[in-house]
Amino acid sequence: MTERLMRLPKWIGFLIILTILSLGTILTAFSPLYANGLINIVIPICILFALRSDFFEKLKLSTLVIGRVLVLLTFVGYFPSEWLVPIIVWLLRINILEATWTDFKNKNYYNVISGLILIATSFVITGTWLGSYYITVNEAMIFWALAYTLWNWDFVIYEFKQQIGFYHIAVLTTPLLIVCLTMNPGLWLIMRATSLTFAGIFQISGKAYIESYFISPTLLNFITTVKKHPIQISIMVINTLLCLLAVLLS
């Protein structure tokens, strides 16, 4: 079965992964107790203890799991709902800061600047708990979300192999796709958290398969081009403008 999947054209595999991620993200976002509890809490905790992974992968998944635990506790009434979104945003800032420090060590200095700007302008993210899930209430923050998406993929291609960069195109597209399909930018924050948690399970448990399947000389050449200084400067400028636009329209 695995060999048959490995022979699928990459664009079909990409669409399959995008579909699985989208369905899993929606399911775990809107089922805070059962789907979220099992898929985004129990399984990741087992993976963190049982499987080997990069330090950053474990750190990332750990902070994401904390957010999913808080959602569950809020749903059952053991955590103040008015505290949830502010703490989720602080966990997001911590994630960005972790990645920014890693970018600094990888000498990806332009993305370091983008990361710091994202943190500085993250106050545009405000939200509320709706009883079983949370949304953001500032629609202008979708520009911030677009900047985050560009920044995050730029981080991935410096920290991981090209194949993981390919995989994360689907991972980062998922919350934006759901926002477009629902026409509700307020869903991006929760969809981003659940999609990254859900995707982290596959990345750690199935990393060997991802790295074997998504080998793409074309994408590798593209990534090599993206890493050139003029392109990196352009991405930094675009990210800065998107963040400023989010602030100005808030």
PDB file of N, CA and C in Angstrom, residues 178-214:
ATOM      1  N   ILE A 178      -9.446  27.423   4.111  1.00  0.00           N
ATOM      2  CA  ILE A 178     -10.680  27.364   4.901  1.00  0.00           C
ATOM      3  C   ILE A 178     -11.293  28.763   5.061  1.00  0.00           C
ATOM      4  N   VAL A 179     -10.432  29.755   5.269  1.00  0.00           N
ATOM      5  CA  VAL A 179     -10.906  31.143   5.360  1.00  0.00           C
ATOM      6  C   VAL A 179     -11.595  31.561   4.065  1.00  0.00           C
ATOM      7  N   CYS A 180     -10.997  31.207   2.932  1.00  0.00           N
ATOM      8  CA  CYS A 180     -11.577  31.568   1.631  1.00  0.00           C
ATOM      9  C   CYS A 180     -12.900  30.855   1.391  1.00  0.00           C
ATOM     10  N   LEU A 181     -12.971  29.577   1.743  1.00  0.00           N
ATOM     11  CA  LEU A 181     -14.190  28.803   1.509  1.00  0.00           C
ATOM     12  C   LEU A 181     -15.335  29.260   2.408  1.00  0.00           C
ATOM     13  N   THR A 182     -15.012  29.674   3.624  1.00  0.00           N
ATOM     14  CA  THR A 182     -16.052  30.118   4.565  1.00  0.00           C
ATOM     15  C   THR A 182     -16.302  31.618   4.494  1.00  0.00           C
ATOM     16  N   MET A 183     -15.396  32.337   3.801  1.00  0.00           N
ATOM     17  CA  MET A 183     -15.459  33.795   3.734  1.00  0.00           C
ATOM     18  C   MET A 183     -15.451  34.405   5.132  1.00  0.00           C
ATOM     19  N   ASN A 184     -14.681  33.789   6.024  1.00  0.00           N
ATOM     20  CA  ASN A 184     -14.625  34.242   7.410  1.00  0.00           C
ATOM     21  C   ASN A 184     -13.174  34.325   7.865  1.00  0.00           C
ATOM     22  N   PRO A 185     -12.537  35.501   7.754  1.00  0.00           N
ATOM     23  CA  PRO A 185     -11.140  35.635   8.176  1.00  0.00           C
ATOM     24  C   PRO A 185     -10.932  35.410   9.668  1.00  0.00           C
ATOM     25  N   GLY A 186     -12.018  35.505  10.447  1.00  0.00           N
ATOM     26  CA  GLY A 186     -11.921  35.294  11.878  1.00  0.00           C
ATOM     27  C   GLY A 186     -11.532  33.875  12.263  1.00  0.00           C
ATOM     28  N   LEU A 187     -11.650  32.935  11.314  1.00  0.00           N
ATOM     29  CA  LEU A 187     -11.316  31.540  11.601  1.00  0.00           C
ATOM     30  C   LEU A 187      -9.831  31.235  11.439  1.00  0.00           C
ATOM     31  N   TRP A 188      -9.068  32.166  10.880  1.00  0.00           N
ATOM     32  CA  TRP A 188      -7.676  31.832  10.551  1.00  0.00           C
ATOM     33  C   TRP A 188      -6.872  31.394  11.761  1.00  0.00           C
ATOM     34  N   LEU A 189      -6.990  32.085  12.878  1.00  0.00           N
ATOM     35  CA  LEU A 189      -6.140  31.799  14.039  1.00  0.00           C
ATOM     36  C   LEU A 189      -6.350  30.381  14.551  1.00  0.00           C
ATOM     37  N   ILE A 190      -7.600  29.962  14.721  1.00  0.00           N
ATOM     38  CA  ILE A 190      -7.843  28.614  15.217  1.00  0.00           C
ATOM     39  C   ILE A 190      -7.491  27.564  14.171  1.00  0.00           C
ATOM     40  N   MET A 191      -7.720  27.873  12.892  1.00  0.00           N
ATOM     41  CA  MET A 191      -7.386  26.918  11.835  1.00  0.00           C
ATOM     42  C   MET A 191      -5.875  26.768  11.696  1.00  0.00           C
ATOM     43  N   ARG A 192      -5.155  27.863  11.905  1.00  0.00           N
ATOM     44  CA  ARG A 192      -3.703  27.790  11.845  1.00  0.00           C
ATOM     45  C   ARG A 192      -3.172  26.913  12.975  1.00  0.00           C
ATOM     46  N   ALA A 193      -3.707  27.082  14.186  1.00  0.00           N
ATOM     47  CA  ALA A 193      -3.237  26.297  15.327  1.00  0.00           C
ATOM     48  C   ALA A 193      -3.557  24.816  15.155  1.00  0.00           C
ATOM     49  N   THR A 194      -4.783  24.514  14.737  1.00  0.00           N
ATOM     50  CA  THR A 194      -5.170  23.108  14.593  1.00  0.00           C
ATOM     51  C   THR A 194      -4.481  22.453  13.404  1.00  0.00           C
ATOM     52  N   SER A 195      -4.295  23.192  12.310  1.00  0.00           N
ATOM     53  CA  SER A 195      -3.635  22.602  11.136  1.00  0.00           C
ATOM     54  C   SER A 195      -2.164  22.306  11.417  1.00  0.00           C
ATOM     55  N   LEU A 196      -1.487  23.196  12.132  1.00  0.00           N
ATOM     56  CA  LEU A 196      -0.078  22.953  12.458  1.00  0.00           C
ATOM     57  C   LEU A 196       0.077  21.803  13.449  1.00  0.00           C
ATOM     58  N   THR A 197      -0.857  21.701  14.404  1.00  0.00           N
ATOM     59  CA  THR A 197      -0.811  20.577  15.346  1.00  0.00           C
ATOM     60  C   THR A 197      -1.045  19.266  14.607  1.00  0.00           C
ATOM     61  N   PHE A 198      -2.088  19.243  13.801  1.00  0.00           N
ATOM     62  CA  PHE A 198      -2.438  18.050  13.020  1.00  0.00           C
ATOM     63  C   PHE A 198      -1.291  17.675  12.086  1.00  0.00           C
ATOM     64  N   ALA A 199      -0.713  18.684  11.437  1.00  0.00           N
ATOM     65  CA  ALA A 199       0.392  18.442  10.506  1.00  0.00           C
ATOM     66  C   ALA A 199       1.649  17.986  11.229  1.00  0.00           C
ATOM     67  N   GLY A 200       1.859  18.493  12.453  1.00  0.00           N
ATOM     68  CA  GLY A 200       3.029  18.099  13.226  1.00  0.00           C
ATOM     69  C   GLY A 200       3.038  16.622  13.546  1.00  0.00           C
ATOM     70  N   ILE A 201       1.851  16.052  13.734  1.00  0.00           N
ATOM     71  CA  ILE A 201       1.743  14.609  13.984  1.00  0.00           C
ATOM     72  C   ILE A 201       2.315  13.829  12.807  1.00  0.00           C
ATOM     73  N   PHE A 202       1.911  14.226  11.595  1.00  0.00           N
ATOM     74  CA  PHE A 202       2.391  13.537  10.397  1.00  0.00           C
ATOM     75  C   PHE A 202       3.873  13.804  10.152  1.00  0.00           C
ATOM     76  N   GLN A 203       4.301  15.034  10.419  1.00  0.00           N
ATOM     77  CA  GLN A 203       5.699  15.377  10.138  1.00  0.00           C
ATOM     78  C   GLN A 203       6.659  14.564  10.999  1.00  0.00           C
ATOM     79  N   ILE A 204       6.311  14.379  12.272  1.00  0.00           N
ATOM     80  CA  ILE A 204       7.201  13.638  13.162  1.00  0.00           C
ATOM     81  C   ILE A 204       7.074  12.131  12.947  1.00  0.00           C
ATOM     82  N   SER A 205       5.835  11.641  12.834  1.00  0.00           N
ATOM     83  CA  SER A 205       5.632  10.194  12.724  1.00  0.00           C
ATOM     84  C   SER A 205       5.921   9.656  11.323  1.00  0.00           C
ATOM     85  N   GLY A 206       5.751  10.513  10.296  1.00  0.00           N
ATOM     86  CA  GLY A 206       5.944  10.026   8.928  1.00  0.00           C
ATOM     87  C   GLY A 206       6.984  10.803   8.144  1.00  0.00           C
ATOM     88  N   LYS A 207       7.968  11.345   8.851  1.00  0.00           N
ATOM     89  CA  LYS A 207       8.959  12.209   8.212  1.00  0.00           C
ATOM     90  C   LYS A 207       9.724  11.495   7.105  1.00  0.00           C
ATOM     91  N   ALA A 208      10.072  10.221   7.331  1.00  0.00           N
ATOM     92  CA  ALA A 208      10.832   9.470   6.332  1.00  0.00           C
ATOM     93  C   ALA A 208      10.050   9.347   5.027  1.00  0.00           C
ATOM     94  N   TYR A 209       8.737   9.125   5.130  1.00  0.00           N
ATOM     95  CA  TYR A 209       7.906   9.001   3.930  1.00  0.00           C
ATOM     96  C   TYR A 209       7.766  10.341   3.221  1.00  0.00           C
ATOM     97  N   ILE A 210       7.576  11.409   4.002  1.00  0.00           N
ATOM     98  CA  ILE A 210       7.461  12.745   3.403  1.00  0.00           C
ATOM     99  C   ILE A 210       8.740  13.096   2.647  1.00  0.00           C
ATOM    100  N   GLU A 211       9.895  12.825   3.270  1.00  0.00           N
ATOM    101  CA  GLU A 211      11.170  13.169   2.647  1.00  0.00           C
ATOM    102  C   GLU A 211      11.478  12.291   1.440  1.00  0.00           C
ATOM    103  N   SER A 212      10.923  11.083   1.407  1.00  0.00           N
ATOM    104  CA  SER A 212      11.127  10.199   0.252  1.00  0.00           C
ATOM    105  C   SER A 212      10.206  10.573  -0.900  1.00  0.00           C
ATOM    106  N   TYR A 213       8.980  10.966  -0.547  1.00  0.00           N
ATOM    107  CA  TYR A 213       7.973  11.199  -1.581  1.00  0.00           C
ATOM    108  C   TYR A 213       8.101  12.560  -2.254  1.00  0.00           C
ATOM    109  N   PHE A 214       8.336  13.599  -1.482  1.00  0.00           N
ATOM    110  CA  PHE A 214       8.261  14.954  -2.014  1.00  0.00           C
ATOM    111  C   PHE A 214       9.593  15.488  -2.540  1.00  0.00           C
TER     112      PHE A 214
END
